[in-house]
CSV table of C-alpha atoms and ligand atoms in Angstrom, one decimal:
chain,number,residue,atom,x,y,z
A,1,MET,CA,82.1,95.0,82.9
A,2,GLN,CA,85.3,93.2,83.5
A,3,LYS,CA,85.9,92.6,87.3
A,4,ASN,CA,89.3,93.1,88.8
A,5,GLN,CA,91.1,90.0,89.9
A,6,ILE,CA,92.9,91.6,92.7
A,7,GLY,CA,93.1,94.9,94.6
A,8,VAL,CA,96.0,96.7,96.1
A,9,ILE,CA,95.6,99.3,98.9
A,10,GLY,CA,98.5,101.6,99.5
A,11,LEU,CA,100.4,102.9,96.5
A,12,ALA,CA,103.7,104.0,97.9
A,13,VAL,CA,106.8,102.5,96.4
A,14,MET,CA,106.2,98.9,97.2
A,15,GLY,CA,102.4,98.9,96.6
A,16,SER,CA,102.6,100.7,93.3
A,17,ASN,CA,105.4,98.5,92.0
A,18,LEU,CA,103.7,95.3,93.1
A,19,ALA,CA,100.5,96.5,91.4
A,20,LEU,CA,102.4,97.1,88.1
A,21,ASN,CA,104.0,93.7,88.4
A,22,MET,CA,100.5,92.1,88.7
A,23,ALA,CA,99.2,94.2,85.8
A,24,ASP,CA,102.2,93.1,83.7
A,25,HIS,CA,101.2,89.5,84.4
A,26,GLY,CA,97.8,90.1,82.9
A,27,TYR,CA,95.8,90.7,86.0
A,28,HIS,CA,93.3,93.5,86.2
A,29,VAL,CA,94.2,95.3,89.4
A,30,ALA,CA,92.0,97.6,91.4
A,31,LEU,CA,94.0,100.4,93.2
A,32,PHE,CA,93.1,102.4,96.2
A,33,ASN,CA,95.1,104.9,98.2
A,34,ARG,CA,93.9,107.0,101.2
A,35,THR,CA,95.2,110.1,99.4
A,36,TYR,CA,93.6,109.8,96.0
A,37,GLU,CA,96.2,112.1,94.3
A,38,VAL,CA,99.0,109.7,95.1
A,39,GLY,CA,97.1,107.1,93.0
A,40,VAL,CA,96.5,109.6,90.2
A,41,LYS,CA,100.2,110.2,90.1
A,42,VAL,CA,101.0,106.5,90.0
A,43,ILE,CA,98.6,106.0,87.1
A,44,SER,CA,99.8,109.0,85.2
A,45,GLU,CA,103.4,108.0,85.5
A,46,ASN,CA,102.7,104.3,84.7
A,47,PRO,CA,99.7,104.2,82.4
A,48,HIS,CA,98.6,100.6,82.1
A,49,THR,CA,95.3,99.2,80.7
A,50,HIS,CA,95.1,96.7,83.6
A,51,LEU,CA,95.4,99.3,86.4
A,52,HIS,CA,92.1,100.8,87.7
A,53,LEU,CA,92.2,103.5,90.3
A,54,TYR,CA,89.2,104.1,92.6
A,55,LYS,CA,88.5,107.2,94.7
A,56,GLU,CA,86.0,105.4,97.1
A,57,LEU,CA,86.9,102.3,99.0
A,58,GLU,CA,83.3,101.0,98.3
A,59,ASP,CA,83.8,101.2,94.5
A,60,PHE,CA,87.2,99.6,94.8
A,61,VAL,CA,85.7,96.7,96.8
A,62,ALA,CA,82.7,96.4,94.4
A,63,SER,CA,85.0,96.2,91.4
A,64,LEU,CA,86.6,92.9,92.6
A,65,GLU,CA,85.6,89.4,91.6
A,66,LYS,CA,84.6,87.1,94.4
A,67,PRO,CA,86.1,85.8,96.6
A,68,ARG,CA,87.7,89.2,96.7
A,69,LYS,CA,91.5,89.3,97.0
A,70,ILE,CA,93.0,92.4,98.5
A,71,MET,CA,96.6,93.1,99.2
A,72,ILE,CA,97.3,95.8,101.8
A,73,MET,CA,100.6,97.6,101.2
A,74,VAL,CA,100.7,100.2,103.9
A,75,LYS,CA,103.1,101.0,106.7
A,76,ALA,CA,103.3,98.3,109.3
A,77,GLY,CA,101.5,98.9,112.6
A,78,ASN,CA,98.3,100.8,113.2
A,79,PRO,CA,97.8,101.8,109.5
A,80,VAL,CA,97.2,98.2,108.7
A,81,ASP,CA,94.5,97.9,111.4
A,82,LEU,CA,92.8,101.1,110.1
A,83,VAL,CA,92.7,99.7,106.5
A,84,ILE,CA,91.3,96.4,107.8
A,85,ASN,CA,88.7,98.1,109.9
A,86,GLY,CA,87.6,100.1,106.9
A,87,LEU,CA,87.4,97.0,104.7
A,88,ILE,CA,85.6,94.5,107.0
A,89,PRO,CA,82.1,96.0,106.7
A,90,LEU,CA,82.4,96.1,102.9
A,91,LEU,CA,83.5,92.4,102.5
A,92,ASP,CA,81.6,89.2,102.2
A,93,GLU,CA,82.2,85.8,103.6
A,94,GLY,CA,85.3,84.1,102.2
A,95,ASP,CA,86.9,87.3,100.9
A,96,ILE,CA,90.7,87.3,101.4
A,97,ILE,CA,92.7,90.1,102.9
A,98,MET,CA,96.5,90.0,102.6
A,99,ASP,CA,99.0,92.1,104.3
A,100,GLY,CA,102.1,92.4,102.2
A,101,GLY,CA,104.0,94.8,104.6
A,102,ASN,CA,106.7,94.1,107.1
A,103,SER,CA,104.2,93.5,109.9
A,104,ASN,CA,105.1,92.1,113.3
A,105,PHE,CA,104.1,88.4,113.3
A,106,HIS,CA,102.3,89.0,116.7
A,107,ASP,CA,100.0,91.5,114.9
A,108,THR,CA,99.5,89.0,112.1
A,109,ILE,CA,98.4,86.3,114.5
A,110,ARG,CA,96.0,88.7,116.3
A,111,ARG,CA,94.5,89.9,113.0
A,112,THR,CA,94.2,86.4,111.6
A,113,GLU,CA,92.1,85.4,114.6
A,114,ALA,CA,89.9,88.5,114.5
A,115,ILE,CA,89.3,88.4,110.8
A,116,GLU,CA,88.7,84.7,110.5
A,117,ALA,CA,86.2,85.0,113.3
A,118,LYS,CA,84.2,87.2,111.0
A,119,GLY,CA,84.1,84.6,108.2
A,120,LEU,CA,86.8,86.3,106.1
A,121,ARG,CA,90.2,84.9,105.2
A,122,TYR,CA,93.6,86.4,106.1
A,123,LEU,CA,97.2,86.0,104.9
A,124,GLY,CA,100.3,87.6,106.3
A,125,VAL,CA,102.6,87.9,103.3
A,126,GLY,CA,106.3,88.6,103.7
A,127,ILE,CA,107.6,90.3,100.6
A,128,SER,CA,111.3,91.0,100.0
A,129,GLY,CA,113.3,92.6,97.3
A,130,GLY,CA,112.8,96.3,97.6
A,131,GLU,CA,111.4,98.5,94.8
A,132,GLU,CA,113.0,96.5,92.0
A,133,GLY,CA,111.9,93.2,93.5
A,134,ALA,CA,108.3,94.4,93.9
A,135,ARG,CA,108.3,95.6,90.3
A,136,PHE,CA,109.9,92.6,88.5
A,137,GLY,CA,109.8,89.7,91.0
A,138,PRO,CA,110.1,89.6,94.8
A,139,ALA,CA,110.6,86.7,97.1
A,140,ILE,CA,107.2,86.1,98.7
A,141,MET,CA,106.6,84.4,102.0
A,142,PRO,CA,102.9,83.8,102.6
A,143,GLY,CA,101.4,82.6,105.9
A,144,GLY,CA,97.9,82.0,107.0
A,145,SER,CA,95.2,79.4,106.3
A,146,LYS,CA,96.2,77.0,103.5
A,147,ASP,CA,92.7,77.3,102.2
A,148,ALA,CA,93.0,81.0,101.7
A,149,TYR,CA,96.4,80.5,100.0
A,150,THR,CA,95.0,78.3,97.3
A,151,TYR,CA,92.9,81.2,96.0
A,152,VAL,CA,96.0,83.5,95.6
A,153,GLN,CA,98.7,81.0,95.0
A,154,ASP,CA,98.7,81.4,91.2
A,155,ILE,CA,98.9,85.2,91.4
A,156,LEU,CA,101.7,85.2,94.0
A,157,GLU,CA,103.6,82.6,92.1
A,158,ASN,CA,103.3,84.4,88.8
A,159,ILE,CA,104.5,87.8,90.2
A,160,ALA,CA,107.3,86.2,92.3
A,161,ALA,CA,110.9,86.0,91.3
A,162,LYS,CA,111.9,82.7,89.7
A,163,TYR,CA,115.0,80.6,90.3
A,164,ASN,CA,115.4,78.1,87.5
A,165,ASN,CA,111.7,78.6,86.7
A,166,GLU,CA,110.8,77.7,90.3
A,167,PRO,CA,108.7,80.6,91.8
A,168,CYS,CA,110.1,82.1,95.0
A,169,ALA,CA,106.7,82.1,96.6
A,170,THR,CA,106.2,79.3,99.1
A,171,TYR,CA,103.5,78.8,101.6
A,172,MET,CA,105.2,79.0,105.0
A,173,GLY,CA,102.6,77.9,107.6
A,174,THR,CA,99.6,79.2,109.5
A,175,ASP,CA,98.9,82.7,110.8
A,176,GLY,CA,102.1,84.6,111.4
A,177,ALA,CA,104.5,82.1,109.8
A,178,GLY,CA,105.1,84.2,106.6
A,179,HIS,CA,105.8,87.4,108.5
A,180,TYR,CA,108.0,85.5,110.9
A,181,VAL,CA,110.1,84.1,108.1
A,182,LYS,CA,110.4,87.5,106.5
A,183,MET,CA,111.4,88.9,109.9
A,184,VAL,CA,114.2,86.4,110.2
A,185,HIS,CA,115.2,87.1,106.6
A,186,ASN,CA,115.7,90.7,107.7
A,187,GLY,CA,117.6,89.6,110.8
A,188,ILE,CA,120.0,87.7,108.5
A,189,GLU,CA,120.1,90.7,106.2
A,190,TYR,CA,121.3,92.9,109.0
A,191,ALA,CA,124.0,90.3,109.9
A,192,ASP,CA,125.1,89.9,106.3
A,193,MET,CA,125.4,93.7,106.0
A,194,GLN,CA,127.3,94.1,109.3
A,195,LEU,CA,129.7,91.3,108.3
A,196,ILE,CA,130.4,93.0,105.0
A,197,ALA,CA,130.8,96.4,106.8
A,198,GLU,CA,133.4,94.8,109.2
A,199,SER,CA,135.2,93.3,106.2
A,200,TYR,CA,135.3,96.9,104.8
A,201,SER,CA,136.8,98.1,108.1
A,202,VAL,CA,139.7,95.7,108.0
A,203,LEU,CA,140.3,96.0,104.3
A,204,LYS,CA,140.4,99.8,104.6
A,205,HIS,CA,142.2,100.3,107.9
A,206,LEU,CA,144.5,97.2,108.1
A,207,GLY,CA,144.9,96.6,104.4
A,208,GLY,CA,145.0,100.2,103.4
A,209,PHE,CA,142.9,99.5,100.3
A,210,THR,CA,141.3,102.3,98.4
A,211,ASN,CA,137.6,102.4,97.4
A,212,ASP,CA,138.5,101.5,93.8
A,213,GLU,CA,140.6,98.6,95.0
A,214,MET,CA,137.8,97.4,97.3
A,215,ALA,CA,135.3,97.6,94.4
A,216,ALA,CA,137.6,95.2,92.6
A,217,ILE,CA,137.9,92.9,95.6
A,218,PHE,CA,134.2,92.7,96.2
A,219,ASN,CA,133.7,92.2,92.5
A,220,GLU,CA,136.1,89.3,92.5
A,221,TRP,CA,134.4,87.9,95.6
A,222,ASN,CA,131.1,88.0,93.8
A,223,GLN,CA,132.5,85.7,91.1
A,224,GLY,CA,133.0,82.9,93.7
A,225,GLU,CA,131.2,81.2,96.6
A,226,LEU,CA,130.3,84.6,98.2
A,227,GLU,CA,128.3,85.5,95.1
A,228,SER,CA,125.2,87.4,96.3
A,229,PHE,CA,123.1,90.5,95.8
A,230,LEU,CA,124.7,92.3,98.9
A,231,ILE,CA,128.3,91.6,97.7
A,232,GLU,CA,127.4,92.8,94.2
A,233,ILE,CA,125.9,96.1,95.4
A,234,THR,CA,128.8,96.6,97.7
A,235,ALA,CA,131.2,96.4,94.8
A,236,GLN,CA,129.0,98.9,92.9
A,237,ILE,CA,128.8,101.3,95.9
A,238,PHE,CA,132.6,101.6,96.1
A,239,LYS,CA,132.8,102.7,92.5
A,240,GLU,CA,130.2,105.5,92.8
A,241,VAL,CA,131.5,109.1,92.8
A,242,ASP,CA,129.5,112.0,94.2
A,243,PRO,CA,129.0,114.6,91.4
A,244,ALA,CA,128.8,117.4,93.9
A,245,THR,CA,132.2,116.9,95.5
A,246,GLY,CA,134.1,114.5,93.2
A,247,LYS,CA,134.6,112.3,96.3
A,248,HIS,CA,133.5,108.7,96.5
A,249,MET,CA,129.9,108.5,97.7
A,250,VAL,CA,130.7,106.1,100.4
A,251,ASP,CA,133.1,108.6,102.0
A,252,VAL,CA,130.5,111.4,102.1
A,253,ILE,CA,127.7,109.4,103.7
A,254,LEU,CA,127.2,109.9,107.4
A,255,ASP,CA,128.2,106.8,109.4
A,256,THR,CA,125.0,106.3,111.3
A,257,ALA,CA,122.7,103.4,110.2
A,258,ALA,CA,119.0,103.6,110.4
A,259,GLN,CA,116.6,100.8,111.0
A,260,LYS,CA,112.9,100.2,110.9
A,261,GLY,CA,112.5,97.4,113.5
A,262,THR,CA,112.6,94.0,111.9
A,263,GLY,CA,116.2,93.4,113.0
A,264,LYS,CA,115.2,94.3,116.5
A,265,TRP,CA,112.2,92.0,116.4
A,266,THR,CA,114.5,89.2,115.4
A,267,ALA,CA,116.8,89.8,118.4
A,268,GLU,CA,113.7,90.0,120.6
A,269,GLU,CA,112.5,86.7,119.2
A,270,ALA,CA,115.9,85.1,119.9
A,271,LEU,CA,115.4,86.0,123.5
A,272,ASN,CA,111.8,84.9,123.6
A,273,THR,CA,112.5,81.5,122.1
A,274,GLY,CA,115.8,80.9,124.0
A,275,THR,CA,117.9,81.0,120.9
A,276,ASP,CA,121.5,82.1,120.7
A,277,ALA,CA,121.3,84.5,117.8
A,278,SER,CA,124.1,86.7,119.1
A,279,LEU,CA,125.5,87.4,115.7
A,280,LEU,CA,122.2,88.6,114.4
A,281,ALA,CA,121.6,90.7,117.6
A,282,SER,CA,125.2,92.1,117.3
A,283,ALA,CA,124.3,93.6,114.0
A,284,VAL,CA,121.3,95.4,115.6
A,285,PHE,CA,123.5,96.7,118.5
A,286,ALA,CA,126.1,97.9,116.0
A,287,ARG,CA,123.4,100.0,114.3
A,288,PHE,CA,122.4,101.4,117.7
A,289,MET,CA,126.1,102.3,118.4
A,290,SER,CA,126.5,103.8,114.9
A,291,SER,CA,123.7,106.2,115.7
A,292,GLN,CA,125.5,107.6,118.8
A,293,LYS,CA,127.6,109.7,116.4
A,294,GLN,CA,128.0,112.7,118.8
A,295,GLN,CA,129.1,110.5,121.7
A,296,ARG,CA,131.5,108.6,119.5
A,297,VAL,CA,133.1,111.7,118.3
A,298,ALA,CA,133.5,113.0,121.8
A,299,ALA,CA,134.7,109.7,123.1
A,300,SER,CA,137.3,109.5,120.3
A,301,GLU,CA,138.9,112.6,121.9
A,302,ILE,CA,139.0,111.1,125.4
A,303,LEU,CA,139.6,107.4,124.8
A,304,LYS,CA,141.8,108.1,121.8
A,305,PRO,CA,141.9,105.1,119.5
A,306,GLU,CA,145.3,104.3,118.1
A,307,PHE,CA,144.5,103.6,114.6
A,308,ASP,CA,147.8,102.5,113.1
A,309,LYS,CA,147.6,101.0,109.7
A,310,ALA,CA,148.9,97.4,110.0
A,311,ILE,CA,151.6,96.7,107.6
A,312,ILE,CA,150.2,94.0,105.5
A,313,ASN,CA,153.0,92.5,103.5
A,314,ASP,CA,151.1,90.0,101.5
A,315,LYS,CA,148.0,91.8,100.4
A,316,GLU,CA,146.7,89.0,98.3
A,317,TYR,CA,147.0,86.6,101.3
A,318,PHE,CA,145.3,89.2,103.5
A,319,VAL,CA,142.3,89.6,101.1
A,320,GLU,CA,141.9,85.9,100.9
A,321,MET,CA,141.9,85.7,104.7
A,322,VAL,CA,139.2,88.3,105.0
A,323,ARG,CA,137.2,86.5,102.4
A,324,LYS,CA,137.4,83.2,104.3
A,325,ALA,CA,136.6,85.0,107.6
A,326,LEU,CA,133.5,86.6,105.9
A,327,TYR,CA,132.3,83.3,104.5
A,328,ALA,CA,132.8,81.4,107.7
A,329,SER,CA,130.9,84.1,109.6
A,330,LYS,CA,128.1,84.0,107.0
A,331,ILE,CA,127.7,80.3,107.6
A,332,ILE,CA,127.4,81.0,111.3
A,333,ALA,CA,124.9,83.9,110.8
A,334,TYR,CA,122.6,81.6,108.8
A,335,ALA,CA,123.1,78.8,111.3
A,336,GLN,CA,121.7,81.2,113.9
A,337,GLY,CA,118.9,82.4,111.7
A,338,PHE,CA,117.8,78.9,110.9
A,339,ASP,CA,118.1,77.8,114.5
A,340,LEU,CA,115.7,80.6,115.4
A,341,LEU,CA,113.3,79.4,112.7
A,342,LYS,CA,113.6,75.8,114.1
A,343,ASN,CA,112.8,77.0,117.6
A,344,ALA,CA,109.9,79.2,116.4
A,345,SER,CA,108.5,76.3,114.4
A,346,VAL,CA,108.1,74.3,117.6
A,347,GLU,CA,107.0,77.3,119.8
A,348,TYR,CA,104.3,78.5,117.4
A,349,LYS,CA,103.5,75.1,115.9
A,350,TRP,CA,104.2,76.0,112.3
A,351,ASP,CA,106.0,73.0,111.0
A,352,LEU,CA,108.3,75.1,108.9
A,353,ASP,CA,110.2,73.5,106.0
A,354,PHE,CA,113.7,74.9,106.3
A,355,GLY,CA,114.9,73.6,102.9
A,356,ALA,CA,111.9,75.3,101.2
A,357,ILE,CA,112.7,78.5,103.1
A,358,ALA,CA,116.3,78.5,101.8
A,359,ARG,CA,115.0,77.8,98.3
A,360,ASN,CA,112.6,80.7,98.6
A,361,PHE,CA,115.5,83.0,99.5
A,362,ARG,CA,117.5,82.1,96.3
A,363,GLU,CA,116.0,84.8,94.1
A,364,GLY,CA,114.2,88.1,94.5
A,365,CYS,CA,115.0,88.9,98.1
A,366,ILE,CA,117.8,91.0,99.6
A,367,ILE,CA,119.8,88.1,101.0
A,368,ARG,CA,119.7,86.1,97.7
A,369,ALA,CA,123.0,84.3,97.3
A,370,ARG,CA,124.5,81.3,95.7
A,371,PHE,CA,125.2,80.0,99.2
A,372,LEU,CA,121.4,79.3,99.7
A,373,ASN,CA,121.6,76.3,97.5
A,374,ARG,CA,124.0,74.8,100.0
A,375,ILE,CA,121.5,75.4,102.8
A,376,SER,CA,118.8,73.8,100.8
A,377,ASP,CA,121.0,70.8,100.1
A,378,ALA,CA,121.9,70.5,103.8
A,379,TYR,CA,118.2,70.3,104.7
A,380,ASN,CA,117.4,68.0,101.8
A,381,THR,CA,120.0,65.6,103.1
A,382,ASN,CA,118.8,65.9,106.7
A,383,PRO,CA,115.5,67.8,107.3
A,384,ALA,CA,116.0,67.4,111.0
A,385,LEU,CA,119.5,68.9,111.1
A,386,ALA,CA,120.0,70.4,114.6
A,387,ASN,CA,122.3,73.2,113.3
A,388,LEU,CA,123.6,74.1,109.9
A,389,MET,CA,127.2,74.0,111.2
A,390,LEU,CA,126.7,70.2,111.6
A,391,ASP,CA,126.0,69.6,108.0
A,392,ASP,CA,128.9,67.7,106.6
A,393,SER,CA,129.9,70.2,103.9
A,394,PHE,CA,129.5,73.2,106.2
A,395,ALA,CA,131.4,71.5,109.1
A,396,ARG,CA,134.3,70.7,106.8
A,397,GLN,CA,134.4,74.2,105.5
A,398,LEU,CA,134.3,75.8,109.0
A,399,GLU,CA,137.2,73.5,109.9
A,400,ASP,CA,139.0,74.9,106.9
A,401,TYR,CA,138.1,78.6,107.4
A,402,HIS,CA,137.8,79.3,111.1
A,403,GLN,CA,141.5,80.0,111.5
A,404,SER,CA,141.2,82.9,109.0
A,405,LEU,CA,138.3,84.3,111.0
A,406,ARG,CA,140.5,84.1,114.2
A,407,ASP,CA,143.5,85.8,112.4
A,408,VAL,CA,141.4,88.6,111.0
A,409,ILE,CA,139.8,89.2,114.4
A,410,SER,CA,143.1,89.2,116.2
A,411,MET,CA,144.6,91.7,113.9
A,412,ALA,CA,141.6,93.9,114.1
A,413,ILE,CA,141.4,93.8,117.9
A,414,GLN,CA,145.1,94.5,118.2
A,415,ASN,CA,144.6,97.6,116.2
A,416,GLY,CA,141.5,98.8,118.0
A,417,ILE,CA,139.0,98.1,115.2
A,418,SER,CA,135.6,97.1,116.4
A,419,MET,CA,134.4,93.7,115.1
A,420,PRO,CA,131.1,92.9,116.9
A,421,ALA,CA,129.7,90.5,114.3
A,422,PHE,CA,133.0,88.7,113.5
A,423,THR,CA,133.8,88.2,117.2
A,424,THR,CA,130.3,86.9,118.0
A,425,ALA,CA,130.6,84.5,115.1
A,426,ILE,CA,133.7,82.9,116.4
A,427,SER,CA,132.4,82.8,120.0
A,428,TYR,CA,129.2,81.1,118.9
A,429,PHE,CA,131.3,78.5,116.9
A,430,ASP,CA,133.5,77.9,119.9
A,431,SER,CA,130.8,77.6,122.4
A,432,TYR,CA,128.7,75.4,120.2
A,433,ARG,CA,131.5,72.9,119.8
A,434,SER,CA,132.4,72.8,123.5
A,435,ALA,CA,131.5,69.5,125.0
A,436,ARG,CA,132.0,71.0,128.5
A,437,SER,CA,131.2,74.6,129.0
A,438,ASN,CA,131.9,76.8,132.0
A,439,ALA,CA,128.3,76.8,133.1
A,440,ASN,CA,129.2,74.4,135.9
A,441,LEU,CA,130.7,77.4,137.7
A,442,ILE,CA,127.6,79.5,137.0
A,443,GLN,CA,125.5,76.7,138.6
A,444,ALA,CA,127.8,76.6,141.6
A,445,GLN,CA,127.5,80.4,142.0
A,446,ARG,CA,123.7,80.2,141.8
A,447,ASP,CA,123.5,77.4,144.3
A,448,LEU,CA,125.9,79.2,146.7
A,449,PHE,CA,124.1,82.5,146.8
A,450,GLY,CA,120.6,81.4,146.3
A,451,ALA,CA,120.3,77.6,146.9
A,452,HIS,CA,119.1,77.4,143.3
A,453,THR,CA,120.3,73.7,143.1
A,454,PHE,CA,122.3,72.0,140.3
A,455,GLU,CA,122.5,68.6,138.6
A,456,ARG,CA,125.6,66.5,138.7
A,457,ILE,CA,127.5,64.7,135.9
A,458,ASP,CA,127.9,61.5,137.9
A,459,MET,CA,124.5,61.1,139.6
A,460,ASP,CA,120.8,61.6,138.7
A,461,GLY,CA,118.7,64.1,140.6
A,462,VAL,CA,118.8,67.7,141.8
A,463,PHE,CA,121.3,68.8,144.4
A,464,HIS,CA,122.0,71.6,146.8
A,465,TYR,CA,125.4,71.8,148.4
A,466,GLU,CA,126.2,73.5,151.7
A,467,TRP,CA,129.0,75.7,150.4
A,468,ASN,CA,131.8,76.8,152.8
A,469,SER,CA,131.4,73.7,154.9
A,470,ASN,CA,134.8,72.2,153.8
A,471,ASN,CA,136.6,75.5,154.3
A,472,GLU,CA,135.4,76.0,157.9
A,473,GLU,CA,137.6,73.2,159.1
A,474,LYS,CA,140.7,74.7,157.4
B,501,LIG,C1,113.5,93.5,101.9
B,501,LIG,C2,114.0,94.4,103.0
B,501,LIG,C3,113.1,95.5,103.4
B,501,LIG,C4,113.6,96.4,104.5
B,501,LIG,C5,114.8,97.1,104.2
B,501,LIG,C6,115.2,98.2,105.2
B,501,LIG,O1,113.5,92.3,102.2
B,501,LIG,O2,113.1,94.0,100.8
B,501,LIG,O3,114.3,93.7,104.1
B,501,LIG,O4,111.9,94.8,103.8
B,501,LIG,O5,112.6,97.3,104.8
B,501,LIG,O6,115.8,96.3,104.0
B,501,LIG,O7,115.2,97.7,106.5
B,501,LIG,P1,115.8,98.6,107.7
B,501,LIG,O8,115.3,100.0,107.4
B,501,LIG,O9,115.4,98.1,109.0
B,501,LIG,O10,117.3,98.5,107.5
C-alpha cells in the first residue's frame, strides 16, 4: 500500500488548508485530529484522493514513509506539548516533527533540545498567510537542524508562495530561529496595521473623507510604492456595506482590537535584547488601550476631547502628506523589526540572513509588499547594515518624507487625535540621528543620587563626582 509522504495533526482552518495545499502538490497526506469528527467533516467538504484520515494516532504514524514527517498544526502552547508527548513513543530514530503554529520561540528551543535528545528531529516552522495562504501558498520560515530541513525542504518549497518563481520558504537558522522570524513578522504586522489605522484617523477626522473616498485613496496608494496586501485589503474594507443595516461594515465594528500574543512577545523580545522597537511596541499598547472601551467612553465624558474637523483646504496635498508620513513610518517600523532580528541573531547565535528574510516576506505572508524588495536590495548592498535607515536609498527618502510625518503628527496632536505609532516613529528617527543625546543628564542624575559613576567625553575611565561641592561655596 502507498505510504503517506507527510502527516498533518490538527485540522482546524490552518491545518486543513495546509493539508489540502500539500495534496494539491501531489503528496499523499495522512491526517489526524483529536476529535475525529472534525477530520471527517474536512474530508467530506474537501474530498481529495491524496488525503487519508486516521482515527487512531498509531495508524496515522504507521501510514507514513520513513523518516516520518509530521506537521503539527494545533494551538500554540500546551496543546503542542501534548501532541508531541503522544507522538514520541510511536516514532523511530530520525523521524521529523514540525510545529507549524505560532509557537513561542522559547518553547521551540526547549522542544528541540528534548526531542533531539531522543534521537528524533525537530523543526519550528513559522507559517504566514492566514487561511488563503495556507491553502494556496504561505510564506514559510523553518528553523531547526539543517539536516532535518533537507528532508522536508522540497515539500515546504513546493507548497510555499512563489515570488518570481522563487519559493518563499527559506531555512532561517537553528532551533527557534524560524518561530522568532515569524514572531517579528507579526510584530511588524501589528505596526503596519496600526500605522494604517492612524492614517485612517487623520483622513477621517482631519480630512473629513468618507469611507468611499478612503477606499479610493487606499486603492490609489496601492498602485504606488505603498503597494501591499494590508493596503489592498484596507481599500476593500472601506467599500464593504453591512447588509443588515446598510451602513459601512467598518462603522459597525466595535473599536477594540484583539490579539493572540505574538505582538506582545515581539515587544518583550525588544526589552530582552535591548532593542528600541518602540514603534512595534506602541502598536501592542494601542491594542491594549483599544480594549479599554468602557473606560474610554467614560473618560470621553470627563476629559472631553475637542474633536474639531480641521479645515483642510488642499485635500490632494493633505492626502499626499499622509501617504508620505505613512511610508516614512513604515521604513522606520521595518528598521526596528530588522534591528531586533540583528540583535537576536547575535544573542541566540543564529546567523540570520536579513536579505533572505526580506525576500521570504515578499509573497504569501500578511506583510507582503513591494517595499520588501528595497529591504532585500539594502542588505544585498551591505549585509552588515547597522540599521535600515542608513541604507542610501532609505536615508534619502527619509530626508524627503520626514517633514510630512511631522506635519501630519502636528495637525493630529493639535486636534487631539492619538497617534502612538506615528509619534514613536519620528522620535525614533530623531533620537537615532542625534550625535549627542540627553543621556549625559541621566548619567549625572544617576551619579548624584547613587554614585553610579559615568564616563567622560574628554578622558578615558570611569568617574564619580562629588555633586554639590561647587555650590557649597556659593
Ligand atoms: C499570519 C498572521 C497570523 C496571526 C494573525 C492574528 O502571518 O498569517 O500573523 O499568524 O495569527 O495575524 O494575530 P493577532 O490575533 O495577534 O492579531
